[in-house]
Rosetta silent file (secondary structure, phi, psi, omega in degrees, C-alpha in Angstrom):
SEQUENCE: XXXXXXXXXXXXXXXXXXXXXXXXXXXXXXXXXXXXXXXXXXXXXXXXXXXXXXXXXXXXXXXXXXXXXXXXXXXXXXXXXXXXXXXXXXXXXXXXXXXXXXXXXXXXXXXXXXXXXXXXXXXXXXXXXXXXXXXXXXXXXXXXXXXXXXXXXXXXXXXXXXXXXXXXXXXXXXXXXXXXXXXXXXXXXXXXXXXXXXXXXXXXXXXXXXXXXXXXXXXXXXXXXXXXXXXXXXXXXXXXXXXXXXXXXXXXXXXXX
SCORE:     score description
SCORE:     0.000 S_00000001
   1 L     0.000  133.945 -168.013   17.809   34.860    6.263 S_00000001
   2 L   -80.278  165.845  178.488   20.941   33.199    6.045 S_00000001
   3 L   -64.931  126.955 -173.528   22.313   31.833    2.564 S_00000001
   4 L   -60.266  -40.657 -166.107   20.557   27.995    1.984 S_00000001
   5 L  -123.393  120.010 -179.797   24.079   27.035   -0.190 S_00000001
   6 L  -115.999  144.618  166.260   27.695   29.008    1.691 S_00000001
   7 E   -96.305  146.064  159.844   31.092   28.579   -1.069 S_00000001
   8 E  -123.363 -179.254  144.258   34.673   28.311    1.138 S_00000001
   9 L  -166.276  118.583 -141.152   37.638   27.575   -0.169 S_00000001
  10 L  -114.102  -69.169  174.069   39.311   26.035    2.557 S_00000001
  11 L   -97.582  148.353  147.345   42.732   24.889    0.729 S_00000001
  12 L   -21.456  101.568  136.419   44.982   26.131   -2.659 S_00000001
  13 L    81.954   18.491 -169.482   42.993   24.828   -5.694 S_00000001
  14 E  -129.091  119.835  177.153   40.136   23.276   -3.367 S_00000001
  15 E  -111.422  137.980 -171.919   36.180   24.829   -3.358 S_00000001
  16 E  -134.145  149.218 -163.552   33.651   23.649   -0.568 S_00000001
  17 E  -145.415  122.155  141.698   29.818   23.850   -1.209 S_00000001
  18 E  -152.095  119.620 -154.373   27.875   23.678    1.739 S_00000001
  19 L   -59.549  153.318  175.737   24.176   23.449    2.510 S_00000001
  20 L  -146.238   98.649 -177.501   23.098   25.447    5.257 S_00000001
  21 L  -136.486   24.484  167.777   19.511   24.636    6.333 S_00000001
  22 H   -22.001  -45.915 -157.979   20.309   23.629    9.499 S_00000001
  23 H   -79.547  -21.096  173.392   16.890   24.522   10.977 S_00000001
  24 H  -115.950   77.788 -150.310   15.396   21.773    8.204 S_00000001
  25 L   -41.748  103.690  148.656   18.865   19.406    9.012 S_00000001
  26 L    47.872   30.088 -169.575   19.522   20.184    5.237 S_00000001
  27 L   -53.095  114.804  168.432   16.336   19.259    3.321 S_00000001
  28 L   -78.009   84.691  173.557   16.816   19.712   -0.243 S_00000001
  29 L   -66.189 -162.437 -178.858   14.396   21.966   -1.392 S_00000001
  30 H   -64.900  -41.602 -162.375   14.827   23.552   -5.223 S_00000001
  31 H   -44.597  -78.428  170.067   16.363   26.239   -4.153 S_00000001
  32 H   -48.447  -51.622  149.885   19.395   24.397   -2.959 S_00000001
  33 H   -21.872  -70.848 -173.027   18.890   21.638   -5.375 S_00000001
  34 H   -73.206  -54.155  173.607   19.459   24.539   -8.427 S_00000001
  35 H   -27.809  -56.511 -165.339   22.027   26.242   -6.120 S_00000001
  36 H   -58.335  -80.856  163.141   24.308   22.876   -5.584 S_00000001
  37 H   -13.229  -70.891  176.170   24.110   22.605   -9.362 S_00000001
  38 H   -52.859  -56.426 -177.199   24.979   26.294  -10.438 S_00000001
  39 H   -91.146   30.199  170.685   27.994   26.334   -8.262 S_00000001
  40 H  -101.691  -51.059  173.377   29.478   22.881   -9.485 S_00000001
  41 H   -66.808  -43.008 -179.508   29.393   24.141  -13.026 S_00000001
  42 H   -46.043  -59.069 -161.134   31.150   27.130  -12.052 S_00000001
  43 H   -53.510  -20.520 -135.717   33.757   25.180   -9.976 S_00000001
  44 H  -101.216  -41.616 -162.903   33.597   22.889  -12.806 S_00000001
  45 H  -113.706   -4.105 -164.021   34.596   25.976  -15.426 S_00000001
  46 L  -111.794   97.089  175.650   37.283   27.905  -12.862 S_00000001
  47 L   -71.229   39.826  153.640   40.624   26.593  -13.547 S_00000001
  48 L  -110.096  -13.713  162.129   42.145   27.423  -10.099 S_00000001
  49 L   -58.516  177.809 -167.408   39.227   24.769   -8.624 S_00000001
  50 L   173.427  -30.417 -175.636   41.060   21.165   -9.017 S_00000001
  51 E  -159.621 -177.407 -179.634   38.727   19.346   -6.796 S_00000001
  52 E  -155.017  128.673  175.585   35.916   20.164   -5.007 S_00000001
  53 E  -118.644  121.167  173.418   33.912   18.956   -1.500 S_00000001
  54 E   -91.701  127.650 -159.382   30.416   19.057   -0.745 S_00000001
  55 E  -130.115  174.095 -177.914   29.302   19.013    2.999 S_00000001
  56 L  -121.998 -130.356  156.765   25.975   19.527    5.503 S_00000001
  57 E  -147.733 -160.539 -168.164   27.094   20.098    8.948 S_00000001
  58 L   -95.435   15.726  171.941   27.536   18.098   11.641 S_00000001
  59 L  -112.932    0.542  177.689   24.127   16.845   12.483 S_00000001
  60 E   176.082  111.431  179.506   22.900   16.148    9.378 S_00000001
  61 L   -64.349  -78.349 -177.020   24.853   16.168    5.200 S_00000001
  62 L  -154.063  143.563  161.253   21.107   16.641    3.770 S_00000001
  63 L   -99.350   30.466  166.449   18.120   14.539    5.376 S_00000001
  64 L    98.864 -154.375 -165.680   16.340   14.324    2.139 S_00000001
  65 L   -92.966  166.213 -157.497   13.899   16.238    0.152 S_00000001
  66 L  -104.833  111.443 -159.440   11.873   18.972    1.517 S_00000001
  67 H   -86.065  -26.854  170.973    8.569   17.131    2.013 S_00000001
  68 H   -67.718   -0.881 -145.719    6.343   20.122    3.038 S_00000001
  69 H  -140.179   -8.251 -168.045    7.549   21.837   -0.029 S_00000001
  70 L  -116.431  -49.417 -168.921    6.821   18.732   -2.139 S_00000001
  71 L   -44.718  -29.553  166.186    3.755   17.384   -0.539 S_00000001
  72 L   -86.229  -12.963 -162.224    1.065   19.163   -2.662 S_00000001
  73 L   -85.120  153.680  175.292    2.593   18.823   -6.009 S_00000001
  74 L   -76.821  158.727  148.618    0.773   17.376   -9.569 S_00000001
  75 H   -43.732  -80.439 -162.858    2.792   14.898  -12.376 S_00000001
  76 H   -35.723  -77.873  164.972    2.988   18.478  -14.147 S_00000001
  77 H   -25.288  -45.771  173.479    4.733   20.256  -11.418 S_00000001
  78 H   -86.801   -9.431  175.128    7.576   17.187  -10.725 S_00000001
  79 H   -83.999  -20.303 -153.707    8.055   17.024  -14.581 S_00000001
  80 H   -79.743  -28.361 -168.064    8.253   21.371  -14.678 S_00000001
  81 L   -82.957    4.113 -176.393   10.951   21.003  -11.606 S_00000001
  82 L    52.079   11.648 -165.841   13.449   19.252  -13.721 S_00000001
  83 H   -11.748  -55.402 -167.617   14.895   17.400  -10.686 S_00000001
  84 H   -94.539   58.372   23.206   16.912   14.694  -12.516 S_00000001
  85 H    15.577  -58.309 -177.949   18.221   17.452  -15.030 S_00000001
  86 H   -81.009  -25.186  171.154   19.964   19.252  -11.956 S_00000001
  87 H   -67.742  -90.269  152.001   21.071   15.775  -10.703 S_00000001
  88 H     9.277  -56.906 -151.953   22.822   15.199  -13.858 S_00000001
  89 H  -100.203   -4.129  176.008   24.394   18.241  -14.266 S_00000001
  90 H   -65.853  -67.617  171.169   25.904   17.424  -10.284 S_00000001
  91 H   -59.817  -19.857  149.142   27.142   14.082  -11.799 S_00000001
  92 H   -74.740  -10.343 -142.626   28.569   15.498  -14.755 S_00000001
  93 L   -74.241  119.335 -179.392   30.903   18.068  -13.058 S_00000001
  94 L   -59.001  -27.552 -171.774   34.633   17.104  -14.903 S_00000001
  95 L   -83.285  165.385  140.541   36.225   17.931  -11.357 S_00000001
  96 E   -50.477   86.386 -160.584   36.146   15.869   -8.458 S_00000001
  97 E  -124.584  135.537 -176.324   33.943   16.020   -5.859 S_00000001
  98 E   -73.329  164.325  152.767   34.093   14.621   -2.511 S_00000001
  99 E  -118.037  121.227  178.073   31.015   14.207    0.137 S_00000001
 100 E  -114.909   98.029  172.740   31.633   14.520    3.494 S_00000001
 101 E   -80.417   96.672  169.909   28.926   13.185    5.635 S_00000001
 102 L  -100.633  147.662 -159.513   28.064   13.729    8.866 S_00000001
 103 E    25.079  -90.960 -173.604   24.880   12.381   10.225 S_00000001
 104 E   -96.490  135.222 -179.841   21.975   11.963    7.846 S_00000001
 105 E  -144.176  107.495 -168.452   22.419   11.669    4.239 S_00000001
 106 E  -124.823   99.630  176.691   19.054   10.399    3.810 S_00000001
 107 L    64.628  -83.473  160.772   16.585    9.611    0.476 S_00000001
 108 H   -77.648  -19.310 -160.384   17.549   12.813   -1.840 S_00000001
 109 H   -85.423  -28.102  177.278   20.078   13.626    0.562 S_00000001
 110 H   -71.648  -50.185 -173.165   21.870    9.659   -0.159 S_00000001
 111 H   -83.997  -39.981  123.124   21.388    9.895   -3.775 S_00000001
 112 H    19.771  -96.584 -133.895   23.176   13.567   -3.301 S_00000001
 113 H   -89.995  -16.155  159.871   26.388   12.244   -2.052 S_00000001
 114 H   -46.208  -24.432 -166.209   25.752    9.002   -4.906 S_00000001
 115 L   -72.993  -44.629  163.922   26.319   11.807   -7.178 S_00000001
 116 L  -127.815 -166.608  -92.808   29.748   12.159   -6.308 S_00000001
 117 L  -105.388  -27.151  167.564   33.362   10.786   -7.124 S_00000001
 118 E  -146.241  136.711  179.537   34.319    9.718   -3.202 S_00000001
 119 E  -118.438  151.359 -168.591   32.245    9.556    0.139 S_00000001
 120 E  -125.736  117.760  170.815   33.814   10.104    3.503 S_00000001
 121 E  -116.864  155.651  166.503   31.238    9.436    5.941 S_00000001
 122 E   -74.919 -177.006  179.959   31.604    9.932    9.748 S_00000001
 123 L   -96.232   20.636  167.720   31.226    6.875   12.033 S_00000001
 124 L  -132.072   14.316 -171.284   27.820    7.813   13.380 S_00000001
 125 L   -55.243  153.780 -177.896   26.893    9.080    9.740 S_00000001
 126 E  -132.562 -174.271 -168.795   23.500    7.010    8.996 S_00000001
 127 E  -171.802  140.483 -154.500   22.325    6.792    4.975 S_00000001
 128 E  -167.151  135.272  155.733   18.719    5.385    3.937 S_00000001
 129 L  -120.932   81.901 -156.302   16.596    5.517    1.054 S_00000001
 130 L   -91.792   25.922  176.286   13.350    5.626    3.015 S_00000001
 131 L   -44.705  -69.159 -159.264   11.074    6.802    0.112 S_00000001
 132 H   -52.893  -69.347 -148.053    8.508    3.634   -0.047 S_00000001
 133 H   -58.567   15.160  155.769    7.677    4.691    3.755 S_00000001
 134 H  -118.647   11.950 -174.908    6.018    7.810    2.261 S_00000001
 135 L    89.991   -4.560  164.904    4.153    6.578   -0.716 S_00000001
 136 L  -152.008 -156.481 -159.919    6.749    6.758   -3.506 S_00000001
 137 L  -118.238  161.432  160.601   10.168    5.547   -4.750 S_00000001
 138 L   -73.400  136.053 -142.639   13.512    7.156   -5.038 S_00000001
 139 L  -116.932  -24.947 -174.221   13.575    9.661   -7.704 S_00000001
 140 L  -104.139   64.157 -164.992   16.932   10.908   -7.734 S_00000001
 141 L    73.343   -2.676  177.304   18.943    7.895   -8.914 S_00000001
 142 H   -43.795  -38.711 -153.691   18.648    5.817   -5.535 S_00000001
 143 H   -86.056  -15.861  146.435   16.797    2.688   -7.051 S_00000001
 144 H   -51.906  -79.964  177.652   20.407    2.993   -9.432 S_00000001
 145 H   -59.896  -33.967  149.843   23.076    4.020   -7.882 S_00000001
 146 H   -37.729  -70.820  167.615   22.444    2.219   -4.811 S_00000001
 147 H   -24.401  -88.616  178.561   22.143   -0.764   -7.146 S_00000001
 148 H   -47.171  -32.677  175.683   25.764   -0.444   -8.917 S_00000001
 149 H   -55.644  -52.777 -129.553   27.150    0.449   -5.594 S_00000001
 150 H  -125.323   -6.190 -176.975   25.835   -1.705   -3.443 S_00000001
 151 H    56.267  173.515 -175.109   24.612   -4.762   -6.303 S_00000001
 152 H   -29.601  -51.343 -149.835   21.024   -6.255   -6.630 S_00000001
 153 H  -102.194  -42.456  167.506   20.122   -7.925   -2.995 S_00000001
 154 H   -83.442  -52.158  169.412   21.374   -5.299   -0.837 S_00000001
 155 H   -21.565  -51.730  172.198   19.829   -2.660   -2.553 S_00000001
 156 H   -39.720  -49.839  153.789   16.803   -4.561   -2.954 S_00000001
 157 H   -50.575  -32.449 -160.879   17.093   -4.708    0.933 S_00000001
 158 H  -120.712   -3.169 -175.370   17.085   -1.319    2.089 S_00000001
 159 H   -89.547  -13.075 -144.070   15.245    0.118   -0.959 S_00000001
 160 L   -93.953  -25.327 -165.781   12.287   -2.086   -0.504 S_00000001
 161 L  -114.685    4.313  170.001   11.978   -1.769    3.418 S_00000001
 162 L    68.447    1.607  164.065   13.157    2.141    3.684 S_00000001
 163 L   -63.421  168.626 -169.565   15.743    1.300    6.351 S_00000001
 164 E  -129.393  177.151 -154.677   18.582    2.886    7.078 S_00000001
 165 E  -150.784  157.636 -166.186   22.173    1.921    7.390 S_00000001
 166 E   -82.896  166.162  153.427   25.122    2.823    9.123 S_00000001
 167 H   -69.671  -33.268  150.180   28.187    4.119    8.067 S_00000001
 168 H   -16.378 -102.631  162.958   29.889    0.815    8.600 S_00000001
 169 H     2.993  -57.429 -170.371   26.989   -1.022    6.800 S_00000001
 170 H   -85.469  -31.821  160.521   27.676    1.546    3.607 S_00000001
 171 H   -81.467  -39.680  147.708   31.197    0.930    3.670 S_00000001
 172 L   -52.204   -3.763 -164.960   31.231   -2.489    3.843 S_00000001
 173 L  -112.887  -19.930  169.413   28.509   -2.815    1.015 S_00000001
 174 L   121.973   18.813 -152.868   30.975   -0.563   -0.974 S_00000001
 175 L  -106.949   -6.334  165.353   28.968    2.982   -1.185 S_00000001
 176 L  -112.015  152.572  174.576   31.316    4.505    1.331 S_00000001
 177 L   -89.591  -19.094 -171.961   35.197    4.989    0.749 S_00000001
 178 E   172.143  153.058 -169.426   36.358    5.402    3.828 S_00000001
 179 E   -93.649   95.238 -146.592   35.341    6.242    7.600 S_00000001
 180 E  -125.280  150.097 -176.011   36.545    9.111    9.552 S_00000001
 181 L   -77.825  165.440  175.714   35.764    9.567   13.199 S_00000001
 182 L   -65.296  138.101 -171.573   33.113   11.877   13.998 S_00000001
 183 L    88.431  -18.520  159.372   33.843   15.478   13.939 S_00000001
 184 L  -104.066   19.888 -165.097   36.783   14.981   11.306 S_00000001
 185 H   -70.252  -23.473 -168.127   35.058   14.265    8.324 S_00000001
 186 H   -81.794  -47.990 -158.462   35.305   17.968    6.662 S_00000001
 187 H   -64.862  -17.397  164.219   38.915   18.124    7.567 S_00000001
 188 H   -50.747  -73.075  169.318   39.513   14.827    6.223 S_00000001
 189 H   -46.175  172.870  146.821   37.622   15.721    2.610 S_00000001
 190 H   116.267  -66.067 -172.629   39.732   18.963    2.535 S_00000001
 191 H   -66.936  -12.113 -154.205   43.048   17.103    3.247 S_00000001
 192 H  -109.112  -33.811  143.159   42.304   14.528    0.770 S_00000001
 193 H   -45.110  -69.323  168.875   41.266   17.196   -1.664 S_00000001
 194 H   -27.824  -64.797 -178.144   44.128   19.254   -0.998 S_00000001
 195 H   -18.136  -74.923 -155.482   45.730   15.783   -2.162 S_00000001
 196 H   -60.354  -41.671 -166.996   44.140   15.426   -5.461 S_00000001
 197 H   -93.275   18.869  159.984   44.324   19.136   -6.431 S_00000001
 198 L   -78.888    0.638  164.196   48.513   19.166   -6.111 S_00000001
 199 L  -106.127  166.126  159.638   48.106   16.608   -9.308 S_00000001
 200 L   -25.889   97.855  176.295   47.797   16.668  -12.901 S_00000001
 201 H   -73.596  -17.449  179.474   44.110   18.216  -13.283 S_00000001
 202 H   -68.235  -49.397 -175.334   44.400   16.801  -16.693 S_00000001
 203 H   -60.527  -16.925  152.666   45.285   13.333  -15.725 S_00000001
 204 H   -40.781  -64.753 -148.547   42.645   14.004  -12.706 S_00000001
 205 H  -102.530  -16.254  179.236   39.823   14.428  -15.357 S_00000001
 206 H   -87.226  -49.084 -179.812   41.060   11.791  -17.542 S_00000001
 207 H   -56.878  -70.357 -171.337   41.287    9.160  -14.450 S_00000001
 208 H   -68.549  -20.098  176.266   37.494   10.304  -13.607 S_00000001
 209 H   -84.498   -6.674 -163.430   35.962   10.024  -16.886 S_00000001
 210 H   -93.779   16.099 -176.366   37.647    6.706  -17.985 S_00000001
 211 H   -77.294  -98.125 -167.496   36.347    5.720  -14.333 S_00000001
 212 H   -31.775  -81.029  165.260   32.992    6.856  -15.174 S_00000001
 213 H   -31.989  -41.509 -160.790   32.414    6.019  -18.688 S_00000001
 214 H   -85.986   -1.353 -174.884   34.002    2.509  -18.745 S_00000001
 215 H   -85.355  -13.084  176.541   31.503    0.987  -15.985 S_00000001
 216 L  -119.634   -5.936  172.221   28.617    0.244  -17.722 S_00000001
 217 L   -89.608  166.240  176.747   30.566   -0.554  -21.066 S_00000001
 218 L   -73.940  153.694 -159.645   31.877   -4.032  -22.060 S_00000001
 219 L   -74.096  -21.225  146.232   35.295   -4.202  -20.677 S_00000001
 220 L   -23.661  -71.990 -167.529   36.546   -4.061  -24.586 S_00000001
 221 H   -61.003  -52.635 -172.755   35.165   -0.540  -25.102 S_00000001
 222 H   -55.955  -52.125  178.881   36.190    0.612  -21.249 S_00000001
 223 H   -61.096  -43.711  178.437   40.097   -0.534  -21.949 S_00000001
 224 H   -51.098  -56.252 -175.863   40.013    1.317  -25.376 S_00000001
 225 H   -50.055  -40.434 -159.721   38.992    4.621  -23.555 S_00000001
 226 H   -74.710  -38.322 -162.303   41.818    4.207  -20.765 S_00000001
 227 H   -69.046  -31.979  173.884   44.380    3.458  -23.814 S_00000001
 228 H   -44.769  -64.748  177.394   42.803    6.799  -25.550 S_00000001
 229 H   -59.676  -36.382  150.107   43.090    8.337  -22.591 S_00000001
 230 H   -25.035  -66.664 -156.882   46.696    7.508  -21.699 S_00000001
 231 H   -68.827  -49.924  172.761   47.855    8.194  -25.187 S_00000001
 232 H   -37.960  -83.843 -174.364   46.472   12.170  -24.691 S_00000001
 233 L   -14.412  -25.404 -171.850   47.798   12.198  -21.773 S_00000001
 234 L   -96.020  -15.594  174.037   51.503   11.771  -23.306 S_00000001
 235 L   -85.593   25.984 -173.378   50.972   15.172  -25.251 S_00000001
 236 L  -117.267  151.350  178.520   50.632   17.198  -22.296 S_00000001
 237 L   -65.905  -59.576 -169.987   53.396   19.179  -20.363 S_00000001
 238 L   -33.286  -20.701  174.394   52.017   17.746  -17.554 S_00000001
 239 H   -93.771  -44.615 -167.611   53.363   14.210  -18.000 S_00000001
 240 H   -61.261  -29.488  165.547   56.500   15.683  -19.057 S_00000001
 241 H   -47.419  -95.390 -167.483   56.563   17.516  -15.419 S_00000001
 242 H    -2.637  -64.981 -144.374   55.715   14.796  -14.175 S_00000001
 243 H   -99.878  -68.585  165.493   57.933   12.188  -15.239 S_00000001
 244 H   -49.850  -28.723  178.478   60.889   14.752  -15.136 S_00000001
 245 H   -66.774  -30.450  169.810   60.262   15.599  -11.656 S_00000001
 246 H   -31.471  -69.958  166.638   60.379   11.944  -11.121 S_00000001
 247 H   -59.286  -19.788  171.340   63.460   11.448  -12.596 S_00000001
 248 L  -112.848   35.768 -172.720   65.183   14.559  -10.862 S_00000001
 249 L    43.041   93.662  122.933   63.533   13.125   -7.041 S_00000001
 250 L  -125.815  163.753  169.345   61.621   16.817   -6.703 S_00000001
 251 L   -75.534  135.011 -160.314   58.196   17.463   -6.357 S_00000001
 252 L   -85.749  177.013  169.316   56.254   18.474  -10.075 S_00000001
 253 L  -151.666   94.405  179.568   54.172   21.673  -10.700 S_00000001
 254 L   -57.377  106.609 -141.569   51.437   20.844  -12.414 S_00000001
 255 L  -117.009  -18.241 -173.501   50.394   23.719  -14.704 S_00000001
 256 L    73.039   39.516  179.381   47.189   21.745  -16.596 S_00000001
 257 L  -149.070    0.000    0.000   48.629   21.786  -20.121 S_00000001
């Protein structure tokens, strides 16, 4: 049986995650679900990772949770799987991580690529939180994240009626970053990694938490963190590359001290 979760590392300073369930287009049972997790805290703890992209393949990023594998379960059993524990620990990961979507990113598979820091979807990619049309709600941050993405009334829209939405649709509502044609989506995420991990990982990690942190605080609290962050930021060699390479036209070499 082939491995459910394959690691690359496709560029310098770049790590790819990618389920491989093809035969279930990319249902997330636990298995993967704990997998996804485990190797984001490594990539997370391995200072030659700098950014990281999580992928499907090209029919289908994950179509949602593995409902035969679900279907049978007690309250005891969905509290004992810890779901939103391994979601969490996706969404904490200090590095970046990209989503590259091709076709269905679907219910767990949606809230997935919600988890992280930019989504690239293709242009036939489709994205849905189609929970209610089974008997329950979204479990893994959907009826949220959707929300802050996507505000009150369209959420409200697609969580309520289980439809699904385009990439278009998702970009326009603000839950996608950008569109890639079909069939370039990985190499896109990759190049655009590659970008990110040629920078300052401190200034990287600094950028995503005062990102992260400052969005649900009053805009007081959120500016204090960026000034916090900033001021660290001037005790690092890395701004001094930086700034000198500036100053001598050359390209820096960011060392992450």
């Amino acid at each position: 049986m082939a491995d459910s979760v394959l690691i690359e590392r496709p560029a310098e300073g770049v790590g790819l995650i990618r389920i491989n369930r093809p035969e279930a287009r990319n249902a997330l049972n636990m298995e993967v679900r704990r997998l996804i997790a485990r190797h984001l805290t490594e990539m997370g703890e391995d200072d030659e990772t700098r950014c990281i992209v999580l992928t499907g393949n090209e029919k289908s990023f994950a179509a949602g949770a593995d409902i035969k594998e679900m279907a049978g379960a007690g309250t005891i059993e969905m509290l004992a799987r810890g779901t939103h524990k391994l979601w969490r620990t996706i969404a904490a990961c200090p590095k970046p991580v990209i989503a590259a979507v091709n076709g269905f990113a679907l219910g767990g598979g949606c809230e997935l690529a919600m988890t992280c820091d930019i989504i690239i979807a293709g242009e036939s990619a489709k994205f849905g939180q189609p929970e209610v049309r089974i008997g329950i709600i979204p479990g893994g941050g959907g009826t949220q994240r959707l929300t802050r993405a996507a505000g009150k009334y369209k959420a409200m829209r697609y969580v309520l009626t289980g439809d699904l939405f385009g990439a278009k649709a998702a970009f326009d509502m603000g839950l996608v970053s950008e569109i890639a044609p079909d069939g370039e989506v990985e190499k896109r995420a990759i190049e655009m990694a590659r970008q990110i991990a040629e920078l300052s990982p401190l200034a990287i990690q600094q950028a995503k938490e005062a990102v992260l942190r400052g969005m649900d605080a009053a805009l007081d609290t959120a500016l204090a963190l960026e000034t916090k962050a900033i001021q660290i930021l001037f005790s690092s060699q890395d701004q001094k590359e930086g700034m000198a390479a500036f100053i001598e036209k050359r390209k820096p070499k960011f060392s992450g001290r």
